[in-house]
PDB file of C-alpha atoms in Angstrom:
ATOM      1  CA  UNK A   1     -94.106  32.421-116.243  1.00 55.00           C
ATOM      2  CA  UNK A   2     -92.639  30.063-113.656  1.00 59.00           C
ATOM      3  CA  UNK A   3     -95.074  28.132-111.516  1.00 64.00           C
ATOM      4  CA  UNK A   4     -95.451  29.181-107.879  1.00 72.00           C
ATOM      5  CA  UNK A   5     -93.516  26.909-105.546  1.00 87.00           C
ATOM      6  CA  UNK A   6     -95.724  25.079-103.087  1.00 93.00           C
ATOM      7  CA  UNK A   7     -95.093  26.410 -99.591  1.00 94.00           C
ATOM      8  CA  UNK A   8     -95.061  24.026 -96.653  1.00 95.00           C
ATOM      9  CA  UNK A   9     -95.824  25.689 -93.358  1.00 96.00           C
ATOM     10  CA  UNK A  10     -92.969  26.021 -90.879  1.00 96.00           C
ATOM     11  CA  UNK A  11     -92.977  24.621 -87.367  1.00 96.00           C
ATOM     12  CA  UNK A  12     -92.767  27.423 -84.805  1.00 96.00           C
ATOM     13  CA  UNK A  13     -90.510  25.509 -82.415  1.00 95.00           C
ATOM     14  CA  UNK A  14     -92.866  26.459 -79.578  1.00 96.00           C
ATOM     15  CA  UNK A  15     -93.600  24.035 -76.735  1.00 96.00           C
ATOM     16  CA  UNK A  16     -97.206  24.564 -75.689  1.00 95.00           C
ATOM     17  CA  UNK A  17     -98.438  23.454 -72.273  1.00 94.00           C
ATOM     18  CA  UNK A  18    -102.197  22.846 -72.590  1.00 89.00           C
ATOM     19  CA  UNK A  19    -102.793  22.734 -68.838  1.00 88.00           C
ATOM     20  CA  UNK A  20    -100.900  25.919 -67.972  1.00 91.00           C
ATOM     21  CA  UNK A  21    -101.621  27.427 -71.386  1.00 90.00           C
ATOM     22  CA  UNK A  22     -98.046  28.654 -71.765  1.00 95.00           C
ATOM     23  CA  UNK A  23     -95.788  29.046 -74.792  1.00 96.00           C
ATOM     24  CA  UNK A  24     -92.113  28.149 -74.332  1.00 96.00           C
ATOM     25  CA  UNK A  25     -89.434  28.941 -76.915  1.00 96.00           C
ATOM     26  CA  UNK A  26     -86.076  27.646 -75.767  1.00 94.00           C
ATOM     27  CA  UNK A  27     -85.874  28.872 -72.193  1.00 94.00           C
ATOM     28  CA  UNK A  28     -88.193  31.867 -72.648  1.00 96.00           C
ATOM     29  CA  UNK A  29     -91.942  32.027 -72.055  1.00 97.00           C
ATOM     30  CA  UNK A  30     -93.787  34.056 -74.675  1.00 97.00           C
ATOM     31  CA  UNK A  31     -97.041  35.964 -74.244  1.00 97.00           C
ATOM     32  CA  UNK A  32    -100.300  34.883 -75.854  1.00 96.00           C
ATOM     33  CA  UNK A  33    -102.462  37.092 -78.036  1.00 97.00           C
ATOM     34  CA  UNK A  34    -105.843  36.611 -76.332  1.00 94.00           C
ATOM     35  CA  UNK A  35    -104.460  37.731 -72.958  1.00 94.00           C
ATOM     36  CA  UNK A  36    -102.983  40.830 -74.560  1.00 96.00           C
ATOM     37  CA  UNK A  37    -106.329  41.669 -76.184  1.00 96.00           C
ATOM     38  CA  UNK A  38    -108.052  41.350 -72.813  1.00 94.00           C
ATOM     39  CA  UNK A  39    -105.530  43.757 -71.284  1.00 94.00           C
ATOM     40  CA  UNK A  40    -105.858  46.309 -74.068  1.00 95.00           C
ATOM     41  CA  UNK A  41    -109.566  46.102 -74.921  1.00 93.00           C
ATOM     42  CA  UNK A  42    -111.084  44.769 -71.714  1.00 87.00           C
ATOM     43  CA  UNK A  43    -112.114  41.325 -70.499  1.00 74.00           C
ATOM     44  CA  UNK A  44    -115.507  40.420 -71.936  1.00 70.00           C
ATOM     45  CA  UNK A  45    -116.702  38.111 -69.143  1.00 71.00           C
ATOM     46  CA  UNK A  46    -116.106  40.056 -65.924  1.00 69.00           C
ATOM     47  CA  UNK A  47    -119.720  39.706 -64.759  1.00 72.00           C
ATOM     48  CA  UNK A  48    -120.290  36.142 -65.952  1.00 77.00           C
ATOM     49  CA  UNK A  49    -120.484  33.509 -63.146  1.00 84.00           C
ATOM     50  CA  UNK A  50    -117.493  31.171 -62.951  1.00 85.00           C
ATOM     51  CA  UNK A  51    -119.615  28.027 -63.404  1.00 85.00           C
ATOM     52  CA  UNK A  52    -121.061  29.441 -66.638  1.00 83.00           C
ATOM     53  CA  UNK A  53    -117.578  30.252 -67.919  1.00 84.00           C
ATOM     54  CA  UNK A  54    -116.346  26.767 -67.051  1.00 88.00           C
ATOM     55  CA  UNK A  55    -119.281  25.132 -68.842  1.00 89.00           C
ATOM     56  CA  UNK A  56    -118.604  27.276 -71.925  1.00 88.00           C
ATOM     57  CA  UNK A  57    -114.887  26.412 -71.793  1.00 89.00           C
ATOM     58  CA  UNK A  58    -115.626  22.666 -71.642  1.00 92.00           C
ATOM     59  CA  UNK A  59    -118.081  22.906 -74.545  1.00 93.00           C
ATOM     60  CA  UNK A  60    -115.672  24.978 -76.655  1.00 92.00           C
ATOM     61  CA  UNK A  61    -112.729  22.657 -75.969  1.00 92.00           C
ATOM     62  CA  UNK A  62    -114.780  19.580 -76.895  1.00 94.00           C
ATOM     63  CA  UNK A  63    -115.965  21.241 -80.102  1.00 95.00           C
ATOM     64  CA  UNK A  64    -112.397  22.154 -81.112  1.00 95.00           C
ATOM     65  CA  UNK A  65    -111.266  18.562 -80.499  1.00 95.00           C
ATOM     66  CA  UNK A  66    -114.229  17.125 -82.420  1.00 96.00           C
ATOM     67  CA  UNK A  67    -113.522  19.239 -85.506  1.00 96.00           C
ATOM     68  CA  UNK A  68    -109.793  18.598 -85.236  1.00 95.00           C
ATOM     69  CA  UNK A  69    -110.477  14.841 -85.314  1.00 96.00           C
ATOM     70  CA  UNK A  70    -112.582  15.309 -88.424  1.00 96.00           C
ATOM     71  CA  UNK A  71    -109.998  17.424 -90.255  1.00 96.00           C
ATOM     72  CA  UNK A  72    -107.050  15.231 -89.293  1.00 94.00           C
ATOM     73  CA  UNK A  73    -108.575  11.742 -89.433  1.00 93.00           C
ATOM     74  CA  UNK A  74    -111.992  12.111 -91.101  1.00 93.00           C
ATOM     75  CA  UNK A  75    -113.677  11.017 -87.888  1.00 93.00           C
ATOM     76  CA  UNK A  76    -117.282  12.192 -88.062  1.00 93.00           C
ATOM     77  CA  UNK A  77    -118.833  12.275 -84.612  1.00 93.00           C
ATOM     78  CA  UNK A  78    -122.321  12.554 -86.081  1.00 94.00           C
ATOM     79  CA  UNK A  79    -123.067  15.709 -84.099  1.00 96.00           C
ATOM     80  CA  UNK A  80    -125.049  18.625 -85.478  1.00 96.00           C
ATOM     81  CA  UNK A  81    -121.996  20.858 -85.036  1.00 97.00           C
ATOM     82  CA  UNK A  82    -119.803  18.520 -87.086  1.00 97.00           C
ATOM     83  CA  UNK A  83    -122.426  18.328 -89.846  1.00 97.00           C
ATOM     84  CA  UNK A  84    -122.692  22.115 -89.865  1.00 97.00           C
ATOM     85  CA  UNK A  85    -118.906  22.433 -90.074  1.00 97.00           C
ATOM     86  CA  UNK A  86    -118.722  20.028 -93.020  1.00 97.00           C
ATOM     87  CA  UNK A  87    -121.439  21.989 -94.833  1.00 97.00           C
ATOM     88  CA  UNK A  88    -119.686  25.335 -94.235  1.00 98.00           C
ATOM     89  CA  UNK A  89    -116.428  23.892 -95.573  1.00 97.00           C
ATOM     90  CA  UNK A  90    -118.177  22.618 -98.711  1.00 97.00           C
ATOM     91  CA  UNK A  91    -120.030  25.858 -99.373  1.00 97.00           C
ATOM     92  CA  UNK A  92    -116.884  27.991 -98.961  1.00 97.00           C
ATOM     93  CA  UNK A  93    -114.314  25.705-100.591  1.00 96.00           C
ATOM     94  CA  UNK A  94    -112.259  25.236 -97.417  1.00 97.00           C
ATOM     95  CA  UNK A  95    -109.343  22.817 -97.794  1.00 97.00           C
ATOM     96  CA  UNK A  96    -107.877  22.042 -94.370  1.00 97.00           C
ATOM     97  CA  UNK A  97    -104.141  22.517 -93.926  1.00 97.00           C
ATOM     98  CA  UNK A  98    -103.577  22.797 -90.166  1.00 97.00           C
ATOM     99  CA  UNK A  99    -105.470  22.843 -86.877  1.00 97.00           C
ATOM    100  CA  UNK A 100    -104.110  24.548 -83.749  1.00 97.00           C
ATOM    101  CA  UNK A 101    -101.220  25.912 -85.812  1.00 98.00           C
ATOM    102  CA  UNK A 102     -98.768  27.793 -83.593  1.00 97.00           C
ATOM    103  CA  UNK A 103     -97.285  31.056 -84.846  1.00 98.00           C
ATOM    104  CA  UNK A 104     -94.715  33.333 -83.231  1.00 97.00           C
ATOM    105  CA  UNK A 105     -92.521  36.344 -83.838  1.00 97.00           C
ATOM    106  CA  UNK A 106     -89.673  34.324 -82.327  1.00 95.00           C
ATOM    107  CA  UNK A 107     -89.069  36.633 -79.349  1.00 96.00           C
ATOM    108  CA  UNK A 108     -92.157  37.933 -77.512  1.00 97.00           C
ATOM    109  CA  UNK A 109     -95.407  36.535 -78.859  1.00 98.00           C
ATOM    110  CA  UNK A 110     -96.955  33.178 -79.697  1.00 98.00           C
ATOM    111  CA  UNK A 111    -100.453  31.874 -80.258  1.00 97.00           C
ATOM    112  CA  UNK A 112    -102.379  29.031 -81.836  1.00 97.00           C
ATOM    113  CA  UNK A 113    -104.584  29.531 -84.893  1.00 98.00           C
ATOM    114  CA  UNK A 114    -107.688  27.341 -84.712  1.00 97.00           C
ATOM    115  CA  UNK A 115    -107.836  26.534 -88.431  1.00 98.00           C
ATOM    116  CA  UNK A 116    -105.635  27.176 -91.468  1.00 98.00           C
ATOM    117  CA  UNK A 117    -106.993  26.362 -94.939  1.00 98.00           C
ATOM    118  CA  UNK A 118    -104.909  26.243 -98.109  1.00 98.00           C
ATOM    119  CA  UNK A 119    -106.305  28.105-101.116  1.00 97.00           C
ATOM    120  CA  UNK A 120    -103.261  27.828-103.423  1.00 97.00           C
ATOM    121  CA  UNK A 121     -99.586  26.872-103.334  1.00 96.00           C
ATOM    122  CA  UNK A 122     -98.695  30.036-101.429  1.00 96.00           C
ATOM    123  CA  UNK A 123    -101.963  31.417-100.010  1.00 97.00           C
ATOM    124  CA  UNK A 124    -103.885  30.394 -96.902  1.00 98.00           C
ATOM    125  CA  UNK A 125    -107.109  31.352 -95.148  1.00 98.00           C
ATOM    126  CA  UNK A 126    -107.180  31.744 -91.370  1.00 98.00           C
ATOM    127  CA  UNK A 127    -110.150  30.907 -89.156  1.00 98.00           C
ATOM    128  CA  UNK A 128    -111.105  31.267 -85.514  1.00 97.00           C
ATOM    129  CA  UNK A 129    -113.759  28.907 -84.128  1.00 97.00           C
ATOM    130  CA  UNK A 130    -116.327  30.404 -81.777  1.00 96.00           C
ATOM    131  CA  UNK A 131    -119.149  28.755 -79.826  1.00 94.00           C
ATOM    132  CA  UNK A 132    -120.645  31.834 -78.138  1.00 89.00           C
ATOM    133  CA  UNK A 133    -124.333  32.051 -77.423  1.00 88.00           C
ATOM    134  CA  UNK A 134    -124.319  35.310 -79.403  1.00 88.00           C
ATOM    135  CA  UNK A 135    -121.755  37.092 -81.559  1.00 91.00           C
ATOM    136  CA  UNK A 136    -121.884  40.670 -80.306  1.00 91.00           C
ATOM    137  CA  UNK A 137    -120.253  43.576 -82.125  1.00 90.00           C
ATOM    138  CA  UNK A 138    -117.631  43.735 -79.349  1.00 91.00           C
ATOM    139  CA  UNK A 139    -116.764  40.037 -79.705  1.00 92.00           C
ATOM    140  CA  UNK A 140    -116.548  40.308 -83.490  1.00 94.00           C
ATOM    141  CA  UNK A 141    -114.290  43.364 -83.248  1.00 94.00           C
ATOM    142  CA  UNK A 142    -111.954  41.544 -80.846  1.00 95.00           C
ATOM    143  CA  UNK A 143    -111.921  38.483 -83.142  1.00 96.00           C
ATOM    144  CA  UNK A 144    -110.967  40.783 -86.019  1.00 97.00           C
ATOM    145  CA  UNK A 145    -107.941  41.993 -84.064  1.00 97.00           C
ATOM    146  CA  UNK A 146    -107.091  38.427 -83.090  1.00 97.00           C
ATOM    147  CA  UNK A 147    -107.229  37.119 -86.662  1.00 98.00           C
ATOM    148  CA  UNK A 148    -105.326  40.108 -88.052  1.00 98.00           C
ATOM    149  CA  UNK A 149    -102.510  39.596 -85.564  1.00 98.00           C
ATOM    150  CA  UNK A 150    -102.464  35.893 -86.419  1.00 98.00           C
ATOM    151  CA  UNK A 151    -102.130  36.819 -90.092  1.00 98.00           C
ATOM    152  CA  UNK A 152     -99.220  39.151 -89.261  1.00 98.00           C
ATOM    153  CA  UNK A 153     -97.406  36.447 -87.267  1.00 98.00           C
ATOM    154  CA  UNK A 154     -98.266  33.784 -89.866  1.00 98.00           C
ATOM    155  CA  UNK A 155     -96.607  35.747 -92.677  1.00 98.00           C
ATOM    156  CA  UNK A 156     -93.694  36.630 -90.395  1.00 97.00           C
ATOM    157  CA  UNK A 157     -93.098  32.938 -89.696  1.00 97.00           C
ATOM    158  CA  UNK A 158     -93.727  31.775 -93.277  1.00 97.00           C
ATOM    159  CA  UNK A 159     -91.857  34.393 -95.288  1.00 93.00           C
ATOM    160  CA  UNK A 160     -93.220  33.589 -98.754  1.00 92.00           C
ATOM    161  CA  UNK A 161     -96.740  32.682 -97.698  1.00 96.00           C
ATOM    162  CA  UNK A 162     -99.734  34.988 -98.030  1.00 97.00           C
ATOM    163  CA  UNK A 163    -102.889  35.157 -95.988  1.00 98.00           C
ATOM    164  CA  UNK A 164    -106.129  35.425 -97.943  1.00 98.00           C
ATOM    165  CA  UNK A 165    -109.443  35.508 -96.101  1.00 98.00           C
ATOM    166  CA  UNK A 166    -109.951  35.945 -92.374  1.00 98.00           C
ATOM    167  CA  UNK A 167    -113.158  34.594 -90.873  1.00 98.00           C
ATOM    168  CA  UNK A 168    -114.959  33.270 -87.824  1.00 98.00           C
ATOM    169  CA  UNK A 169    -116.814  29.958 -87.944  1.00 98.00           C
ATOM    170  CA  UNK A 170    -119.553  30.265 -85.334  1.00 97.00           C
ATOM    171  CA  UNK A 171    -121.004  26.890 -84.310  1.00 97.00           C
ATOM    172  CA  UNK A 172    -123.335  26.019 -81.495  1.00 96.00           C
ATOM    173  CA  UNK A 173    -126.060  23.471 -80.735  1.00 95.00           C
ATOM    174  CA  UNK A 174    -126.890  23.472 -77.052  1.00 92.00           C
ATOM    175  CA  UNK A 175    -130.225  22.565 -75.422  1.00 91.00           C
ATOM    176  CA  UNK A 176    -132.185  25.353 -73.786  1.00 88.00           C
ATOM    177  CA  UNK A 177    -134.427  25.193 -70.725  1.00 87.00           C
ATOM    178  CA  UNK A 178    -137.571  25.183 -72.871  1.00 90.00           C
ATOM    179  CA  UNK A 179    -136.469  22.022 -74.696  1.00 88.00           C
ATOM    180  CA  UNK A 180    -135.438  23.739 -77.937  1.00 91.00           C
ATOM    181  CA  UNK A 181    -131.863  24.058 -79.139  1.00 93.00           C
ATOM    182  CA  UNK A 182    -129.656  27.123 -79.422  1.00 93.00           C
ATOM    183  CA  UNK A 183    -128.490  26.297 -82.948  1.00 96.00           C
ATOM    184  CA  UNK A 184    -125.959  28.503 -84.753  1.00 96.00           C
ATOM    185  CA  UNK A 185    -124.002  27.677 -87.917  1.00 96.00           C
ATOM    186  CA  UNK A 186    -122.454  30.736 -89.483  1.00 97.00           C
ATOM    187  CA  UNK A 187    -119.301  31.969 -91.193  1.00 97.00           C
ATOM    188  CA  UNK A 188    -118.385  35.614 -90.615  1.00 97.00           C
ATOM    189  CA  UNK A 189    -115.714  37.219 -92.800  1.00 98.00           C
ATOM    190  CA  UNK A 190    -113.736  40.122 -91.331  1.00 97.00           C
ATOM    191  CA  UNK A 191    -111.514  42.767 -92.907  1.00 97.00           C
ATOM    192  CA  UNK A 192    -107.837  42.434 -92.093  1.00 98.00           C
ATOM    193  CA  UNK A 193    -106.256  45.161 -89.977  1.00 98.00           C
ATOM    194  CA  UNK A 194    -102.928  46.234 -91.526  1.00 98.00           C
ATOM    195  CA  UNK A 195     -99.858  44.520 -90.100  1.00 97.00           C
ATOM    196  CA  UNK A 196     -98.195  47.809 -89.122  1.00 98.00           C
ATOM    197  CA  UNK A 197    -101.148  48.628 -86.863  1.00 98.00           C
ATOM    198  CA  UNK A 198    -101.065  45.120 -85.365  1.00 98.00           C
ATOM    199  CA  UNK A 199     -97.343  45.501 -84.665  1.00 98.00           C
ATOM    200  CA  UNK A 200     -97.951  48.872 -83.003  1.00 98.00           C
ATOM    201  CA  UNK A 201    -100.547  47.250 -80.734  1.00 98.00           C
ATOM    202  CA  UNK A 202     -98.105  44.485 -79.740  1.00 98.00           C
ATOM    203  CA  UNK A 203     -95.252  46.939 -79.157  1.00 98.00           C
ATOM    204  CA  UNK A 204     -97.476  49.227 -77.099  1.00 98.00           C
ATOM    205  CA  UNK A 205     -98.504  46.346 -74.850  1.00 97.00           C
ATOM    206  CA  UNK A 206     -94.859  45.300 -74.397  1.00 97.00           C
ATOM    207  CA  UNK A 207     -94.113  48.843 -73.181  1.00 97.00           C
ATOM    208  CA  UNK A 208     -96.904  48.499 -70.636  1.00 96.00           C
ATOM    209  CA  UNK A 209     -98.882  51.322 -72.243  1.00 97.00           C
ATOM    210  CA  UNK A 210    -102.489  51.665 -73.324  1.00 96.00           C
ATOM    211  CA  UNK A 211    -102.985  51.346 -77.074  1.00 96.00           C
ATOM    212  CA  UNK A 212    -104.993  54.085 -78.794  1.00 95.00           C
ATOM    213  CA  UNK A 213    -107.362  52.142 -81.003  1.00 94.00           C
ATOM    214  CA  UNK A 214    -107.609  53.885 -84.410  1.00 94.00           C
ATOM    215  CA  UNK A 215    -110.957  52.147 -84.993  1.00 91.00           C
ATOM    216  CA  UNK A 216    -112.540  53.382 -81.762  1.00 88.00           C
ATOM    217  CA  UNK A 217    -115.136  56.133 -81.874  1.00 89.00           C
ATOM    218  CA  UNK A 218    -113.328  59.520 -82.145  1.00 88.00           C
ATOM    219  CA  UNK A 219    -113.490  61.858 -79.157  1.00 89.00           C
ATOM    220  CA  UNK A 220    -115.230  64.612 -81.135  1.00 92.00           C
ATOM    221  CA  UNK A 221    -118.078  62.226 -82.067  1.00 91.00           C
ATOM    222  CA  UNK A 222    -118.282  60.688 -78.602  1.00 90.00           C
ATOM    223  CA  UNK A 223    -118.563  64.200 -77.159  1.00 93.00           C
ATOM    224  CA  UNK A 224    -121.737  64.721 -79.231  1.00 93.00           C
ATOM    225  CA  UNK A 225    -123.569  61.766 -77.675  1.00 91.00           C
ATOM    226  CA  UNK A 226    -125.728  63.856 -75.325  1.00 91.00           C
ATOM    227  CA  UNK A 227    -126.673  66.240 -78.148  1.00 92.00           C
ATOM    228  CA  UNK A 228    -127.494  63.357 -80.517  1.00 91.00           C
ATOM    229  CA  UNK A 229    -129.681  61.718 -77.889  1.00 93.00           C
ATOM    230  CA  UNK A 230    -131.504  64.992 -77.202  1.00 92.00           C
ATOM    231  CA  UNK A 231    -132.087  65.635 -80.911  1.00 91.00           C
ATOM    232  CA  UNK A 232    -133.435  62.120 -81.475  1.00 92.00           C
ATOM    233  CA  UNK A 233    -135.796  62.434 -78.511  1.00 92.00           C
ATOM    234  CA  UNK A 234    -136.967  65.822 -79.835  1.00 93.00           C
ATOM    235  CA  UNK A 235    -137.464  64.343 -83.313  1.00 93.00           C
ATOM    236  CA  UNK A 236    -139.523  61.479 -81.886  1.00 92.00           C
ATOM    237  CA  UNK A 237    -141.663  63.859 -79.839  1.00 94.00           C
ATOM    238  CA  UNK A 238    -142.218  66.216 -82.806  1.00 95.00           C
ATOM    239  CA  UNK A 239    -143.149  63.348 -85.155  1.00 94.00           C
ATOM    240  CA  UNK A 240    -145.592  61.967 -82.601  1.00 94.00           C
ATOM    241  CA  UNK A 241    -147.231  65.387 -82.148  1.00 95.00           C
ATOM    242  CA  UNK A 242    -147.433  65.951 -85.924  1.00 94.00           C
ATOM    243  CA  UNK A 243    -149.042  62.539 -86.413  1.00 95.00           C
ATOM    244  CA  UNK A 244    -151.702  63.410 -83.839  1.00 95.00           C
ATOM    245  CA  UNK A 245    -152.449  66.731 -85.545  1.00 95.00           C
ATOM    246  CA  UNK A 246    -152.661  65.098 -89.003  1.00 95.00           C
ATOM    247  CA  UNK A 247    -155.013  62.398 -87.718  1.00 95.00           C
ATOM    248  CA  UNK A 248    -157.325  65.037 -86.225  1.00 95.00           C
ATOM    249  CA  UNK A 249    -157.362  67.099 -89.447  1.00 95.00           C
ATOM    250  CA  UNK A 250    -158.033  64.014 -91.577  1.00 94.00           C
ATOM    251  CA  UNK A 251    -160.950  63.021 -89.343  1.00 95.00           C
ATOM    252  CA  UNK A 252    -162.542  66.460 -89.731  1.00 96.00           C
ATOM    253  CA  UNK A 253    -162.024  66.540 -93.518  1.00 92.00           C
ATOM    254  CA  UNK A 254    -163.587  63.080 -93.847  1.00 93.00           C
ATOM    255  CA  UNK A 255    -166.589  64.059 -91.727  1.00 95.00           C
ATOM    256  CA  UNK A 256    -167.177  67.108 -93.967  1.00 94.00           C
ATOM    257  CA  UNK A 257    -166.225  65.263 -97.166  1.00 92.00           C
ATOM    258  CA  UNK A 258    -163.648  67.965 -97.926  1.00 94.00           C
ATOM    259  CA  UNK A 259    -160.804  67.166-100.309  1.00 94.00           C
ATOM    260  CA  UNK A 260    -158.712  70.347 -99.947  1.00 95.00           C
ATOM    261  CA  UNK A 261    -158.158  73.139 -97.464  1.00 95.00           C
ATOM    262  CA  UNK A 262    -155.705  75.990 -98.049  1.00 94.00           C
ATOM    263  CA  UNK A 263    -154.338  79.047 -96.304  1.00 94.00           C
ATOM    264  CA  UNK A 264    -151.888  81.656 -97.568  1.00 93.00           C
ATOM    265  CA  UNK A 265    -148.946  79.453 -96.600  1.00 95.00           C
ATOM    266  CA  UNK A 266    -150.265  75.891 -96.363  1.00 94.00           C
ATOM    267  CA  UNK A 267    -152.306  73.420 -98.404  1.00 95.00           C
ATOM    268  CA  UNK A 268    -154.001  70.355 -96.921  1.00 94.00           C
ATOM    269  CA  UNK A 269    -154.989  67.595 -99.362  1.00 96.00           C
ATOM    270  CA  UNK A 270    -156.928  64.490 -98.344  1.00 95.00           C
ATOM    271  CA  UNK A 271    -156.008  61.366-100.246  1.00 94.00           C
ATOM    272  CA  UNK A 272    -158.847  58.893-100.664  1.00 92.00           C
ATOM    273  CA  UNK A 273    -158.467  55.271 -99.547  1.00 91.00           C
ATOM    274  CA  UNK A 274    -157.203  52.963-102.275  1.00 91.00           C
ATOM    275  CA  UNK A 275    -155.592  49.579-102.846  1.00 90.00           C
ATOM    276  CA  UNK A 276    -152.147  48.776-104.144  1.00 88.00           C
ATOM    277  CA  UNK A 277    -150.944  45.679-105.958  1.00 85.00           C
ATOM    278  CA  UNK A 278    -147.323  44.552-105.834  1.00 83.00           C
ATOM    279  CA  UNK A 279    -145.441  41.727-107.504  1.00 85.00           C
ATOM    280  CA  UNK A 280    -143.997  39.130-105.137  1.00 84.00           C
ATOM    281  CA  UNK A 281    -140.778  38.337-106.993  1.00 82.00           C
ATOM    282  CA  UNK A 282    -139.443  36.010-104.288  1.00 82.00           C
ATOM    283  CA  UNK A 283    -142.537  33.813-104.421  1.00 85.00           C
ATOM    284  CA  UNK A 284    -142.545  33.837-108.234  1.00 85.00           C
ATOM    285  CA  UNK A 285    -138.882  32.803-108.354  1.00 81.00           C
ATOM    286  CA  UNK A 286    -139.562  30.011-105.888  1.00 81.00           C
ATOM    287  CA  UNK A 287    -142.376  28.710-108.116  1.00 87.00           C
ATOM    288  CA  UNK A 288    -140.237  29.037-111.273  1.00 85.00           C
ATOM    289  CA  UNK A 289    -136.658  28.228-110.200  1.00 82.00           C
ATOM    290  CA  UNK A 290    -135.490  27.361-113.736  1.00 84.00           C
ATOM    291  CA  UNK A 291    -136.328  30.731-115.267  1.00 84.00           C
ATOM    292  CA  UNK A 292    -133.652  33.371-115.872  1.00 83.00           C
ATOM    293  CA  UNK A 293    -134.932  36.632-114.380  1.00 77.00           C
ATOM    294  CA  UNK A 294    -131.864  38.766-115.042  1.00 77.00           C
ATOM    295  CA  UNK A 295    -133.264  40.448-118.209  1.00 82.00           C
ATOM    296  CA  UNK A 296    -136.208  41.718-116.150  1.00 82.00           C
ATOM    297  CA  UNK A 297    -134.316  42.857-113.077  1.00 81.00           C
ATOM    298  CA  UNK A 298    -133.283  46.452-112.591  1.00 85.00           C
ATOM    299  CA  UNK A 299    -130.228  47.077-110.425  1.00 85.00           C
ATOM    300  CA  UNK A 300    -129.810  50.497-108.852  1.00 87.00           C
ATOM    301  CA  UNK A 301    -127.253  51.943-106.479  1.00 90.00           C
ATOM    302  CA  UNK A 302    -128.372  52.552-102.909  1.00 88.00           C
ATOM    303  CA  UNK A 303    -126.442  55.180-100.978  1.00 89.00           C
ATOM    304  CA  UNK A 304    -124.933  54.257 -97.658  1.00 88.00           C
ATOM    305  CA  UNK A 305    -126.606  55.554 -94.538  1.00 90.00           C
ATOM    306  CA  UNK A 306    -126.119  55.772 -90.794  1.00 91.00           C
ATOM    307  CA  UNK A 307    -128.348  54.140 -88.165  1.00 87.00           C
ATOM    308  CA  UNK A 308    -128.129  55.526 -84.619  1.00 86.00           C
ATOM    309  CA  UNK A 309    -129.568  53.475 -81.753  1.00 84.00           C
ATOM    310  CA  UNK A 310    -129.917  55.031 -78.312  1.00 80.00           C
TER     311      UNK A 310
END
């Protein structure tokens, strides 16, 4: 079988103005992806003070530049963030190909991908750097859309290239008021949204319409929110009442030294106090790191479940 030809990434031909944050192709300005996501899914920082946003922007820009210097010129600033980045790259086999790589569809859209890593002659991983104080579910969902659209544009621009993994590298090491540091070093992999759905989102925005997110909570489930909340409150109240009744019965049975009470439809059995011994496998493995435990481990399937928080 013929060897795969090594693909070199194409230049987008886009002129990017860092100050105005505009993308120019020939004589036409193209729209960016992050602005479109804010329009379609909402701006995440509406209630955040401007000075806080500016401080976060300065920190994020400096971090991007610091890691770009390392990837391009092996300049190690000696910062905690740079050390964390190097460790994440080692642990995940990340081989840097491009930083701030611009992709476009050649007519309407353009954006810069924070990091592109080569995994083979024709396959690349795509990464978005984040320096948030916390990675909320909303922020991760928006980053998933962002990375998926980047992957769509990347493959559109580089016809024979393939995108492998999509992930967020979340780095942060900022001092807090109490003297400790807000230290985060994490890699978060996300599932790619199909390109046809990404294209539909882009086309919908171009038409000036609101995109119907197929991953949003369905109307029929959202309509049940009040009922779900009521049922959970009822369940909590019932469990609390039952616990009180059981505690009272147990106290009376203990005072009378009774083991069993029964009616025509119910049986009450008092279990005596006891002790239970368990094997701390984690501690044992830590004390015996060279032992192979696989012959003694039992693997069982655990069914998926739903957690509802109100």
